[in-house]
Amino acid sequence: MDENKSARRNFIKLSAMGLGGVAVAPLGSRTKETPILNASANTAGKKLNIVCVGAHPGDPEFGCGGTMAKYSDAGHAVTFLYITRGEASDPSKTFAEMAALRTKEAEVSCKVLNAKPVFAGQIDGNTELNKQKSEEATKLISSEKPDIVFTQWPVDAHPDHQVTGLLALTAWVKSGQQFDLYFYEVNTGVETMAFTPTDFVDITDVRDRKKAAMFAHKTQSPEETYNSYFKPLEDFRGLQASVKAAEAFIHFKAKADRASIIGL
Ligand SMILES: [Zn+2]
């Protein structure tokens, strides 16, 4: 059993980096040992279940829409788990009106990325991290039988983003670390903080599709958000990874994987 689990972990680790990911050396330079890998070479024909968890409609798309497009293009199943429906984002509308609008936008956006939308039913601006909500989120995530889960980095100015990151982390712990866990960033500098990436995915080829998915969220001033945050961020992460545009992640590794410092 242990052997299988270990083989599976290694397999998934490679495949998660298999979408043009760059494993970055300690000084941030790409080396011969850490090339950009390609998807088909590492998944060996296995269809992976990818779950991307976000607090609000738009978080998964803005944070990692390019990576998700690459997964779905490679034939893997992508699910977006929205913890809320973004119902509090316009004080001039009722929660029900706003939830309906933003659910529609999420559905359009998911179509662009070939993802399945799932809603956890928490309330925007009032998400909770307690025993009941953790159990609910763990159940929802587990029901998708994920090989990899992406979620928000919890060191973030927005309380809903904090809760979302920790709900997925709890699901990972409760499942016995049965899936690989990656954190993504949104509106870095204003929302996400203290984010030091471990992995980068080249999104140059799917940048326009990601943009279409982001712009489906019409109620969220997508043009302003894109120009102020995500375009410069994709450019900057691209510079770090020596490609035109990239998304960056923190791969949350099990303890055994952490003890691999060269020379020790
Ligand atoms: Zn958000």
mmCIF file of N, CA and C in Angstrom, residues 17-147:
data_model
loop_
_atom_site.group_PDB
_atom_site.id
_atom_site.type_symbol
_atom_site.label_atom_id
_atom_site.label_comp_id
_atom_site.label_asym_id
_atom_site.label_seq_id
_atom_site.Cartn_x
_atom_site.Cartn_y
_atom_site.Cartn_z
ATOM 1 N N MET A 17 3.791 19.237 -12.875
ATOM 2 C CA MET A 17 4.766 20.107 -13.522
ATOM 3 C C MET A 17 4.779 19.891 -15.028
ATOM 4 N N GLY A 18 3.948 18.975 -15.477
ATOM 5 C CA GLY A 18 4.007 18.576 -16.874
ATOM 6 C C GLY A 18 3.318 19.519 -17.832
ATOM 7 N N LEU A 19 2.810 20.617 -17.337
ATOM 8 C CA LEU A 19 2.115 21.554 -18.220
ATOM 9 C C LEU A 19 2.997 22.751 -18.499
ATOM 10 N N GLY A 20 4.213 22.483 -18.918
ATOM 11 C CA GLY A 20 5.115 23.595 -19.168
ATOM 12 C C GLY A 20 5.642 24.166 -17.880
ATOM 13 N N GLY A 21 5.558 23.388 -16.809
ATOM 14 C CA GLY A 21 6.016 23.883 -15.508
ATOM 15 C C GLY A 21 7.531 23.969 -15.454
ATOM 16 N N VAL A 22 8.015 24.878 -14.691
ATOM 17 C CA VAL A 22 9.453 25.021 -14.518
ATOM 18 C C VAL A 22 9.757 24.855 -13.039
ATOM 19 N N ALA A 23 10.527 23.846 -12.718
ATOM 20 C CA ALA A 23 10.954 23.719 -11.329
ATOM 21 C C ALA A 23 12.125 24.668 -11.148
ATOM 22 N N VAL A 24 12.008 25.558 -10.221
ATOM 23 C CA VAL A 24 12.999 26.614 -10.116
ATOM 24 C C VAL A 24 14.098 26.246 -9.132
ATOM 25 N N ALA A 25 15.325 26.443 -9.570
ATOM 26 C CA ALA A 25 16.476 26.186 -8.714
ATOM 27 C C ALA A 25 16.508 27.224 -7.599
ATOM 28 N N PRO A 26 17.264 26.968 -6.513
ATOM 29 C CA PRO A 26 17.243 27.873 -5.359
ATOM 30 C C PRO A 26 17.464 29.343 -5.694
ATOM 31 N N LEU A 27 18.270 29.626 -6.696
ATOM 32 C CA LEU A 27 18.527 31.031 -7.013
ATOM 33 C C LEU A 27 17.599 31.564 -8.087
ATOM 34 N N GLY A 28 16.619 30.746 -8.463
ATOM 35 C CA GLY A 28 15.609 31.237 -9.398
ATOM 36 C C GLY A 28 15.996 31.062 -10.854
ATOM 37 N N SER A 29 17.119 30.411 -11.131
ATOM 38 C CA SER A 29 17.521 30.240 -12.528
ATOM 39 C C SER A 29 17.139 28.845 -13.003
ATOM 40 N N ARG A 30 16.744 28.739 -14.259
ATOM 41 C CA ARG A 30 16.423 27.427 -14.791
ATOM 42 C C ARG A 30 17.721 26.718 -15.154
ATOM 43 N N THR A 31 17.809 25.447 -14.825
ATOM 44 C CA THR A 31 19.033 24.704 -15.116
ATOM 45 C C THR A 31 18.726 23.570 -16.074
ATOM 46 N N LYS A 32 19.780 22.875 -16.511
ATOM 47 C CA LYS A 32 19.577 21.739 -17.405
ATOM 48 C C LYS A 32 18.745 20.655 -16.734
ATOM 49 N N GLU A 33 18.845 20.589 -15.422
ATOM 50 C CA GLU A 33 18.132 19.531 -14.690
ATOM 51 C C GLU A 33 16.663 19.868 -14.507
ATOM 52 N N THR A 34 16.283 21.107 -14.751
ATOM 53 C CA THR A 34 14.891 21.482 -14.517
ATOM 54 C C THR A 34 14.279 22.120 -15.765
ATOM 55 N N PRO A 35 14.181 21.328 -16.835
ATOM 56 C CA PRO A 35 13.664 21.892 -18.074
ATOM 57 C C PRO A 35 12.148 22.061 -18.031
ATOM 58 N N ILE A 36 11.623 22.786 -19.003
ATOM 59 C CA ILE A 36 10.167 22.823 -19.163
ATOM 60 C C ILE A 36 9.757 21.469 -19.723
ATOM 61 N N LEU A 37 8.866 20.817 -19.010
ATOM 62 C CA LEU A 37 8.425 19.487 -19.437
ATOM 63 C C LEU A 37 7.149 19.634 -20.239
ATOM 64 N N ASN A 38 6.814 18.601 -21.007
ATOM 65 C CA ASN A 38 5.533 18.746 -21.691
ATOM 66 C C ASN A 38 4.496 17.739 -21.217
ATOM 67 N N ALA A 39 3.242 18.162 -21.294
ATOM 68 C CA ALA A 39 2.144 17.450 -20.644
ATOM 69 C C ALA A 39 2.084 15.965 -20.977
ATOM 70 N N SER A 40 2.103 15.642 -22.257
ATOM 71 C CA SER A 40 1.862 14.257 -22.634
ATOM 72 C C SER A 40 2.977 13.342 -22.136
ATOM 73 N N ALA A 41 4.162 13.902 -21.968
ATOM 74 C CA ALA A 41 5.293 13.077 -21.559
ATOM 75 C C ALA A 41 5.133 12.569 -20.130
ATOM 76 N N ASN A 42 4.349 13.244 -19.318
ATOM 77 C CA ASN A 42 4.327 12.896 -17.905
ATOM 78 C C ASN A 42 3.025 12.302 -17.393
ATOM 79 N N THR A 43 1.970 12.391 -18.136
ATOM 80 C CA THR A 43 0.710 11.882 -17.625
ATOM 81 C C THR A 43 0.454 10.462 -18.102
ATOM 82 N N ALA A 44 1.253 9.980 -19.046
ATOM 83 C CA ALA A 44 1.194 8.593 -19.509
ATOM 84 C C ALA A 44 -0.224 8.169 -19.845
ATOM 85 N N GLY A 45 -0.980 9.078 -20.404
ATOM 86 C CA GLY A 45 -2.334 8.733 -20.859
ATOM 87 C C GLY A 45 -3.381 8.724 -19.762
ATOM 88 N N LYS A 46 -2.984 8.923 -18.510
ATOM 89 C CA LYS A 46 -3.973 8.899 -17.429
ATOM 90 C C LYS A 46 -4.750 10.208 -17.403
ATOM 91 N N LYS A 47 -6.068 10.081 -17.273
ATOM 92 C CA LYS A 47 -6.891 11.281 -17.160
ATOM 93 C C LYS A 47 -6.896 11.735 -15.701
ATOM 94 N N LEU A 48 -6.424 12.930 -15.464
ATOM 95 C CA LEU A 48 -6.352 13.444 -14.093
ATOM 96 C C LEU A 48 -7.600 14.234 -13.734
ATOM 97 N N ASN A 49 -7.958 14.174 -12.467
ATOM 98 C CA ASN A 49 -9.026 15.040 -11.955
ATOM 99 C C ASN A 49 -8.382 16.222 -11.252
ATOM 100 N N ILE A 50 -8.658 17.418 -11.791
ATOM 101 C CA ILE A 50 -8.089 18.638 -11.228
ATOM 102 C C ILE A 50 -9.220 19.436 -10.587
ATOM 103 N N VAL A 51 -9.036 19.843 -9.345
ATOM 104 C CA VAL A 51 -10.024 20.698 -8.680
ATOM 105 C C VAL A 51 -9.352 22.026 -8.345
ATOM 106 N N CYS A 52 -9.999 23.119 -8.739
ATOM 107 C CA CYS A 52 -9.465 24.440 -8.429
ATOM 108 C C CYS A 52 -10.476 25.160 -7.534
ATOM 109 N N VAL A 53 -10.056 25.467 -6.313
ATOM 110 C CA VAL A 53 -10.968 26.045 -5.320
ATOM 111 C C VAL A 53 -10.751 27.558 -5.243
ATOM 112 N N GLY A 54 -11.853 28.320 -5.290
ATOM 113 C CA GLY A 54 -11.766 29.772 -5.183
ATOM 114 C C GLY A 54 -12.887 30.312 -4.320
ATOM 115 N N ALA A 55 -12.626 31.417 -3.651
ATOM 116 C CA ALA A 55 -13.645 31.991 -2.758
ATOM 117 C C ALA A 55 -14.825 32.533 -3.551
ATOM 118 N N HIS A 56 -14.506 33.216 -4.674
ATOM 119 C CA HIS A 56 -15.544 33.915 -5.434
ATOM 120 C C HIS A 56 -15.448 33.509 -6.898
ATOM 121 N N PRO A 57 -16.568 33.614 -7.644
ATOM 122 C CA PRO A 57 -16.467 33.418 -9.085
ATOM 123 C C PRO A 57 -15.405 34.370 -9.631
ATOM 124 N N GLY A 58 -14.478 33.847 -10.409
ATOM 125 C CA GLY A 58 -13.392 34.669 -10.953
ATOM 126 C C GLY A 58 -12.047 34.357 -10.318
ATOM 127 N N ASP A 59 -12.015 33.983 -9.056
ATOM 128 C CA ASP A 59 -10.719 33.706 -8.417
ATOM 129 C C ASP A 59 -9.950 32.590 -9.129
ATOM 130 N N PRO A 60 -10.583 31.428 -9.396
ATOM 131 C CA PRO A 60 -9.827 30.380 -10.099
ATOM 132 C C PRO A 60 -9.385 30.832 -11.493
ATOM 133 N N GLU A 61 -10.263 31.574 -12.182
ATOM 134 C CA GLU A 61 -9.950 32.000 -13.553
ATOM 135 C C GLU A 61 -8.790 33.004 -13.573
ATOM 136 N N PHE A 62 -8.847 34.012 -12.705
ATOM 137 C CA PHE A 62 -7.798 35.027 -12.677
ATOM 138 C C PHE A 62 -6.486 34.430 -12.136
ATOM 139 N N GLY A 63 -6.599 33.569 -11.133
ATOM 140 C CA GLY A 63 -5.395 33.022 -10.497
ATOM 141 C C GLY A 63 -4.706 31.956 -11.321
ATOM 142 N N CYS A 64 -5.499 31.109 -11.988
ATOM 143 C CA CYS A 64 -4.841 30.023 -12.739
ATOM 144 C C CYS A 64 -5.646 29.551 -13.939
ATOM 145 N N GLY A 65 -6.346 30.458 -14.587
ATOM 146 C CA GLY A 65 -7.132 30.095 -15.776
ATOM 147 C C GLY A 65 -6.279 29.539 -16.905
ATOM 148 N N GLY A 66 -5.057 30.034 -17.037
ATOM 149 C CA GLY A 66 -4.185 29.538 -18.103
ATOM 150 C C GLY A 66 -3.790 28.085 -17.856
ATOM 151 N N THR A 67 -3.407 27.809 -16.627
ATOM 152 C CA THR A 67 -3.023 26.440 -16.265
ATOM 153 C C THR A 67 -4.212 25.497 -16.415
ATOM 154 N N MET A 68 -5.399 25.967 -16.023
ATOM 155 C CA MET A 68 -6.585 25.120 -16.134
ATOM 156 C C MET A 68 -6.940 24.855 -17.602
ATOM 157 N N ALA A 69 -6.745 25.876 -18.460
ATOM 158 C CA ALA A 69 -6.993 25.675 -19.905
ATOM 159 C C ALA A 69 -6.045 24.606 -20.440
ATOM 160 N N LYS A 70 -4.804 24.620 -19.980
ATOM 161 C CA LYS A 70 -3.833 23.633 -20.460
ATOM 162 C C LYS A 70 -4.222 22.227 -19.995
ATOM 163 N N TYR A 71 -4.695 22.130 -18.768
ATOM 164 C CA TYR A 71 -5.146 20.816 -18.286
ATOM 165 C C TYR A 71 -6.332 20.303 -19.098
ATOM 166 N N SER A 72 -7.341 21.162 -19.308
ATOM 167 C CA SER A 72 -8.507 20.655 -20.030
ATOM 168 C C SER A 72 -8.160 20.353 -21.491
ATOM 169 N N ASP A 73 -7.273 21.169 -22.089
ATOM 170 C CA ASP A 73 -6.838 20.889 -23.460
ATOM 171 C C ASP A 73 -6.110 19.550 -23.557
ATOM 172 N N ALA A 74 -5.428 19.176 -22.476
ATOM 173 C CA ALA A 74 -4.675 17.919 -22.483
ATOM 174 C C ALA A 74 -5.579 16.725 -22.159
ATOM 175 N N GLY A 75 -6.896 16.982 -22.002
ATOM 176 C CA GLY A 75 -7.847 15.893 -21.804
ATOM 177 C C GLY A 75 -8.143 15.562 -20.356
ATOM 178 N N HIS A 76 -7.685 16.394 -19.439
ATOM 179 C CA HIS A 76 -7.947 16.138 -18.024
ATOM 180 C C HIS A 76 -9.266 16.803 -17.605
ATOM 181 N N ALA A 77 -9.857 16.309 -16.514
ATOM 182 C CA ALA A 77 -11.135 16.849 -16.036
ATOM 183 C C ALA A 77 -10.871 17.977 -15.052
ATOM 184 N N VAL A 78 -11.419 19.140 -15.341
ATOM 185 C CA VAL A 78 -11.182 20.315 -14.485
ATOM 186 C C VAL A 78 -12.493 20.757 -13.827
ATOM 187 N N THR A 79 -12.473 20.873 -12.515
ATOM 188 C CA THR A 79 -13.646 21.341 -11.763
ATOM 189 C C THR A 79 -13.281 22.610 -11.005
ATOM 190 N N PHE A 80 -14.121 23.627 -11.105
ATOM 191 C CA PHE A 80 -13.934 24.836 -10.292
ATOM 192 C C PHE A 80 -14.914 24.769 -9.128
ATOM 193 N N LEU A 81 -14.387 24.757 -7.922
ATOM 194 C CA LEU A 81 -15.244 24.764 -6.740
ATOM 195 C C LEU A 81 -15.262 26.181 -6.175
ATOM 196 N N TYR A 82 -16.380 26.863 -6.376
ATOM 197 C CA TYR A 82 -16.534 28.228 -5.858
ATOM 198 C C TYR A 82 -17.145 28.136 -4.456
ATOM 199 N N ILE A 83 -16.456 28.658 -3.467
ATOM 200 C CA ILE A 83 -16.957 28.572 -2.090
ATOM 201 C C ILE A 83 -18.209 29.439 -1.923
ATOM 202 N N THR A 84 -18.261 30.601 -2.599
ATOM 203 C CA THR A 84 -19.457 31.462 -2.553
ATOM 204 C C THR A 84 -19.864 31.800 -3.997
ATOM 205 N N ARG A 85 -20.989 32.494 -4.129
ATOM 206 C CA ARG A 85 -21.416 32.945 -5.460
ATOM 207 C C ARG A 85 -21.133 34.447 -5.656
ATOM 208 N N GLY A 86 -20.326 35.028 -4.766
ATOM 209 C CA GLY A 86 -19.970 36.440 -4.913
ATOM 210 C C GLY A 86 -21.148 37.369 -4.696
ATOM 211 N N GLU A 87 -22.063 36.950 -3.838
ATOM 212 C CA GLU A 87 -23.333 37.683 -3.706
ATOM 213 C C GLU A 87 -23.227 39.064 -3.059
ATOM 214 N N ALA A 88 -22.088 39.358 -2.403
ATOM 215 C CA ALA A 88 -21.993 40.635 -1.673
ATOM 216 C C ALA A 88 -21.279 41.726 -2.467
ATOM 217 N N SER A 89 -21.001 41.464 -3.748
ATOM 218 C CA SER A 89 -20.085 42.378 -4.449
ATOM 219 C C SER A 89 -20.724 43.658 -4.980
ATOM 220 N N ASP A 90 -22.040 43.791 -4.904
ATOM 221 C CA ASP A 90 -22.671 45.041 -5.356
ATOM 222 C C ASP A 90 -23.787 45.417 -4.384
ATOM 223 N N PRO A 91 -23.514 46.430 -3.527
ATOM 224 C CA PRO A 91 -24.494 46.802 -2.491
ATOM 225 C C PRO A 91 -25.816 47.312 -3.055
ATOM 226 N N SER A 92 -25.844 47.682 -4.356
ATOM 227 C CA SER A 92 -27.097 48.176 -4.925
ATOM 228 C C SER A 92 -28.021 47.027 -5.351
ATOM 229 N N LYS A 93 -27.525 45.800 -5.245
ATOM 230 C CA LYS A 93 -28.345 44.640 -5.625
ATOM 231 C C LYS A 93 -28.516 43.698 -4.429
ATOM 232 N N THR A 94 -29.590 42.924 -4.470
ATOM 233 C CA THR A 94 -29.777 41.954 -3.376
ATOM 234 C C THR A 94 -28.791 40.801 -3.574
ATOM 235 N N PHE A 95 -28.580 40.047 -2.501
ATOM 236 C CA PHE A 95 -27.685 38.887 -2.596
ATOM 237 C C PHE A 95 -28.187 37.918 -3.661
ATOM 238 N N ALA A 96 -29.512 37.745 -3.718
ATOM 239 C CA ALA A 96 -30.072 36.784 -4.683
ATOM 240 C C ALA A 96 -29.828 37.242 -6.117
ATOM 241 N N GLU A 97 -30.006 38.551 -6.360
ATOM 242 C CA GLU A 97 -29.775 39.075 -7.721
ATOM 243 C C GLU A 97 -28.306 38.910 -8.118
ATOM 244 N N MET A 98 -27.448 39.274 -7.191
ATOM 245 C CA MET A 98 -26.010 39.225 -7.483
ATOM 246 C C MET A 98 -25.540 37.783 -7.656
ATOM 247 N N ALA A 99 -26.051 36.893 -6.821
ATOM 248 C CA ALA A 99 -25.670 35.471 -6.926
ATOM 249 C C ALA A 99 -26.066 34.922 -8.294
ATOM 250 N N ALA A 100 -27.259 35.318 -8.762
ATOM 251 C CA ALA A 100 -27.736 34.820 -10.063
ATOM 252 C C ALA A 100 -26.831 35.330 -11.189
ATOM 253 N N LEU A 101 -26.508 36.632 -11.124
ATOM 254 C CA LEU A 101 -25.641 37.227 -12.148
ATOM 255 C C LEU A 101 -24.269 36.563 -12.189
ATOM 256 N N ARG A 102 -23.689 36.424 -11.017
ATOM 257 C CA ARG A 102 -22.308 35.921 -10.967
ATOM 258 C C ARG A 102 -22.231 34.412 -11.229
ATOM 259 N N THR A 103 -23.315 33.705 -10.922
ATOM 260 C CA THR A 103 -23.357 32.277 -11.275
ATOM 261 C C THR A 103 -23.335 32.135 -12.792
ATOM 262 N N LYS A 104 -24.118 32.980 -13.460
ATOM 263 C CA LYS A 104 -24.147 32.969 -14.942
ATOM 264 C C LYS A 104 -22.759 33.265 -15.507
ATOM 265 N N GLU A 105 -22.113 34.295 -14.947
ATOM 266 C CA GLU A 105 -20.768 34.658 -15.433
ATOM 267 C C GLU A 105 -19.790 33.498 -15.231
ATOM 268 N N ALA A 106 -19.906 32.834 -14.093
ATOM 269 C CA ALA A 106 -19.007 31.696 -13.812
ATOM 270 C C ALA A 106 -19.253 30.574 -14.816
ATOM 271 N N GLU A 107 -20.521 30.370 -15.148
ATOM 272 C CA GLU A 107 -20.837 29.294 -16.094
ATOM 273 C C GLU A 107 -20.262 29.589 -17.480
ATOM 274 N N VAL A 108 -20.368 30.864 -17.913
ATOM 275 C CA VAL A 108 -19.795 31.255 -19.217
ATOM 276 C C VAL A 108 -18.283 31.047 -19.195
ATOM 277 N N SER A 109 -17.673 31.512 -18.118
ATOM 278 C CA SER A 109 -16.233 31.419 -17.960
ATOM 279 C C SER A 109 -15.763 29.955 -17.967
ATOM 280 N N CYS A 110 -16.504 29.105 -17.274
ATOM 281 C CA CYS A 110 -16.143 27.674 -17.223
ATOM 282 C C CYS A 110 -16.249 27.042 -18.602
ATOM 283 N N LYS A 111 -17.217 27.495 -19.387
ATOM 284 C CA LYS A 111 -17.346 26.968 -20.763
ATOM 285 C C LYS A 111 -16.088 27.285 -21.566
ATOM 286 N N VAL A 112 -15.586 28.514 -21.408
ATOM 287 C CA VAL A 112 -14.383 28.932 -22.145
ATOM 288 C C VAL A 112 -13.196 28.015 -21.795
ATOM 289 N N LEU A 113 -13.118 27.616 -20.528
ATOM 290 C CA LEU A 113 -11.969 26.819 -20.072
ATOM 291 C C LEU A 113 -12.277 25.326 -20.020
ATOM 292 N N ASN A 114 -13.498 24.962 -20.437
ATOM 293 C CA ASN A 114 -13.935 23.563 -20.383
ATOM 294 C C ASN A 114 -13.814 23.001 -18.959
ATOM 295 N N ALA A 115 -14.342 23.761 -18.013
ATOM 296 C CA ALA A 115 -14.330 23.343 -16.606
ATOM 297 C C ALA A 115 -15.760 23.151 -16.119
ATOM 298 N N LYS A 116 -15.909 22.355 -15.055
ATOM 299 C CA LYS A 116 -17.244 22.128 -14.474
ATOM 300 C C LYS A 116 -17.390 23.004 -13.232
ATOM 301 N N PRO A 117 -18.414 23.882 -13.196
ATOM 302 C CA PRO A 117 -18.584 24.704 -11.993
ATOM 303 C C PRO A 117 -19.344 23.953 -10.890
ATOM 304 N N VAL A 118 -18.848 24.089 -9.652
ATOM 305 C CA VAL A 118 -19.541 23.535 -8.480
ATOM 306 C C VAL A 118 -19.556 24.641 -7.436
ATOM 307 N N PHE A 119 -20.665 24.780 -6.716
ATOM 308 C CA PHE A 119 -20.780 25.857 -5.721
ATOM 309 C C PHE A 119 -20.957 25.249 -4.330
ATOM 310 N N ALA A 120 -20.157 25.752 -3.375
ATOM 311 C CA ALA A 120 -20.171 25.175 -2.024
ATOM 312 C C ALA A 120 -21.259 25.774 -1.129
ATOM 313 N N GLY A 121 -21.818 26.926 -1.514
ATOM 314 C CA GLY A 121 -22.949 27.466 -0.771
ATOM 315 C C GLY A 121 -22.623 28.333 0.434
ATOM 316 N N GLN A 122 -21.350 28.726 0.613
ATOM 317 C CA GLN A 122 -21.062 29.701 1.677
ATOM 318 C C GLN A 122 -21.417 31.100 1.166
ATOM 319 N N ILE A 123 -21.398 32.082 2.076
ATOM 320 C CA ILE A 123 -21.832 33.436 1.720
ATOM 321 C C ILE A 123 -20.643 34.386 1.615
ATOM 322 N N ASP A 124 -20.604 35.097 0.497
ATOM 323 C CA ASP A 124 -19.560 36.070 0.182
ATOM 324 C C ASP A 124 -19.407 37.097 1.314
ATOM 325 N N GLY A 125 -18.171 37.316 1.739
ATOM 326 C CA GLY A 125 -17.905 38.296 2.796
ATOM 327 C C GLY A 125 -18.143 37.744 4.181
ATOM 328 N N ASN A 126 -18.609 36.513 4.246
ATOM 329 C CA ASN A 126 -18.952 35.942 5.541
ATOM 330 C C ASN A 126 -18.612 34.451 5.581
ATOM 331 N N THR A 127 -17.538 34.073 4.875
ATOM 332 C CA THR A 127 -17.183 32.649 4.850
ATOM 333 C C THR A 127 -16.686 32.211 6.224
ATOM 334 N N GLU A 128 -16.910 30.932 6.495
ATOM 335 C CA GLU A 128 -16.583 30.418 7.827
ATOM 336 C C GLU A 128 -15.640 29.236 7.741
ATOM 337 N N LEU A 129 -14.716 29.213 8.692
ATOM 338 C CA LEU A 129 -13.811 28.073 8.825
ATOM 339 C C LEU A 129 -14.100 27.463 10.186
ATOM 340 N N ASN A 130 -14.967 26.474 10.197
ATOM 341 C CA ASN A 130 -15.263 25.770 11.442
ATOM 342 C C ASN A 130 -15.431 24.285 11.109
ATOM 343 N N LYS A 131 -15.755 23.505 12.120
ATOM 344 C CA LYS A 131 -15.795 22.045 11.930
ATOM 345 C C LYS A 131 -16.773 21.666 10.817
ATOM 346 N N GLN A 132 -17.968 22.250 10.890
ATOM 347 C CA GLN A 132 -19.008 21.878 9.915
ATOM 348 C C GLN A 132 -18.613 22.272 8.485
ATOM 349 N N LYS A 133 -18.148 23.511 8.331
ATOM 350 C CA LYS A 133 -17.800 23.985 6.982
ATOM 351 C C LYS A 133 -16.582 23.237 6.431
ATOM 352 N N SER A 134 -15.655 22.895 7.331
ATOM 353 C CA SER A 134 -14.482 22.128 6.898
ATOM 354 C C SER A 134 -14.910 20.750 6.411
ATOM 355 N N GLU A 135 -15.815 20.132 7.162
ATOM 356 C CA GLU A 135 -16.282 18.795 6.761
ATOM 357 C C GLU A 135 -17.013 18.861 5.429
ATOM 358 N N GLU A 136 -17.830 19.905 5.258
ATOM 359 C CA GLU A 136 -18.565 20.052 3.991
ATOM 360 C C GLU A 136 -17.600 20.224 2.820
ATOM 361 N N ALA A 137 -16.605 21.094 3.008
ATOM 362 C CA ALA A 137 -15.655 21.344 1.916
ATOM 363 C C ALA A 137 -14.827 20.096 1.622
ATOM 364 N N THR A 138 -14.424 19.393 2.672
ATOM 365 C CA THR A 138 -13.636 18.162 2.484
ATOM 366 C C THR A 138 -14.451 17.144 1.686
ATOM 367 N N LYS A 139 -15.736 17.042 2.029
ATOM 368 C CA LYS A 139 -16.622 16.094 1.336
ATOM 369 C C LYS A 139 -16.751 16.460 -0.147
ATOM 370 N N LEU A 140 -16.961 17.756 -0.400
ATOM 371 C CA LEU A 140 -17.111 18.218 -1.791
ATOM 372 C C LEU A 140 -15.845 17.970 -2.596
ATOM 373 N N ILE A 141 -14.712 18.300 -2.007
ATOM 374 C CA ILE A 141 -13.436 18.111 -2.714
ATOM 375 C C ILE A 141 -13.180 16.617 -2.937
ATOM 376 N N SER A 142 -13.380 15.807 -1.899
ATOM 377 C CA SER A 142 -13.128 14.363 -2.019
ATOM 378 C C SER A 142 -14.038 13.721 -3.052
ATOM 379 N N SER A 143 -15.267 14.230 -3.163
ATOM 380 C CA SER A 143 -16.225 13.607 -4.091
ATOM 381 C C SER A 143 -15.764 13.740 -5.547
ATOM 382 N N GLU A 144 -14.854 14.673 -5.805
ATOM 383 C CA GLU A 144 -14.320 14.825 -7.172
ATOM 384 C C GLU A 144 -13.117 13.905 -7.408
ATOM 385 N N LYS A 145 -12.727 13.155 -6.369
ATOM 386 C CA LYS A 145 -11.554 12.260 -6.460
ATOM 387 C C LYS A 145 -10.352 12.959 -7.109
ATOM 388 N N PRO A 146 -9.929 14.067 -6.519
ATOM 389 C CA PRO A 146 -8.880 14.861 -7.179
ATOM 390 C C PRO A 146 -7.507 14.209 -7.126
ATOM 391 N N ASP A 147 -6.767 14.360 -8.213
ATOM 392 C CA ASP A 147 -5.341 14.031 -8.206
ATOM 393 C C ASP A 147 -4.547 15.256 -7.771
#
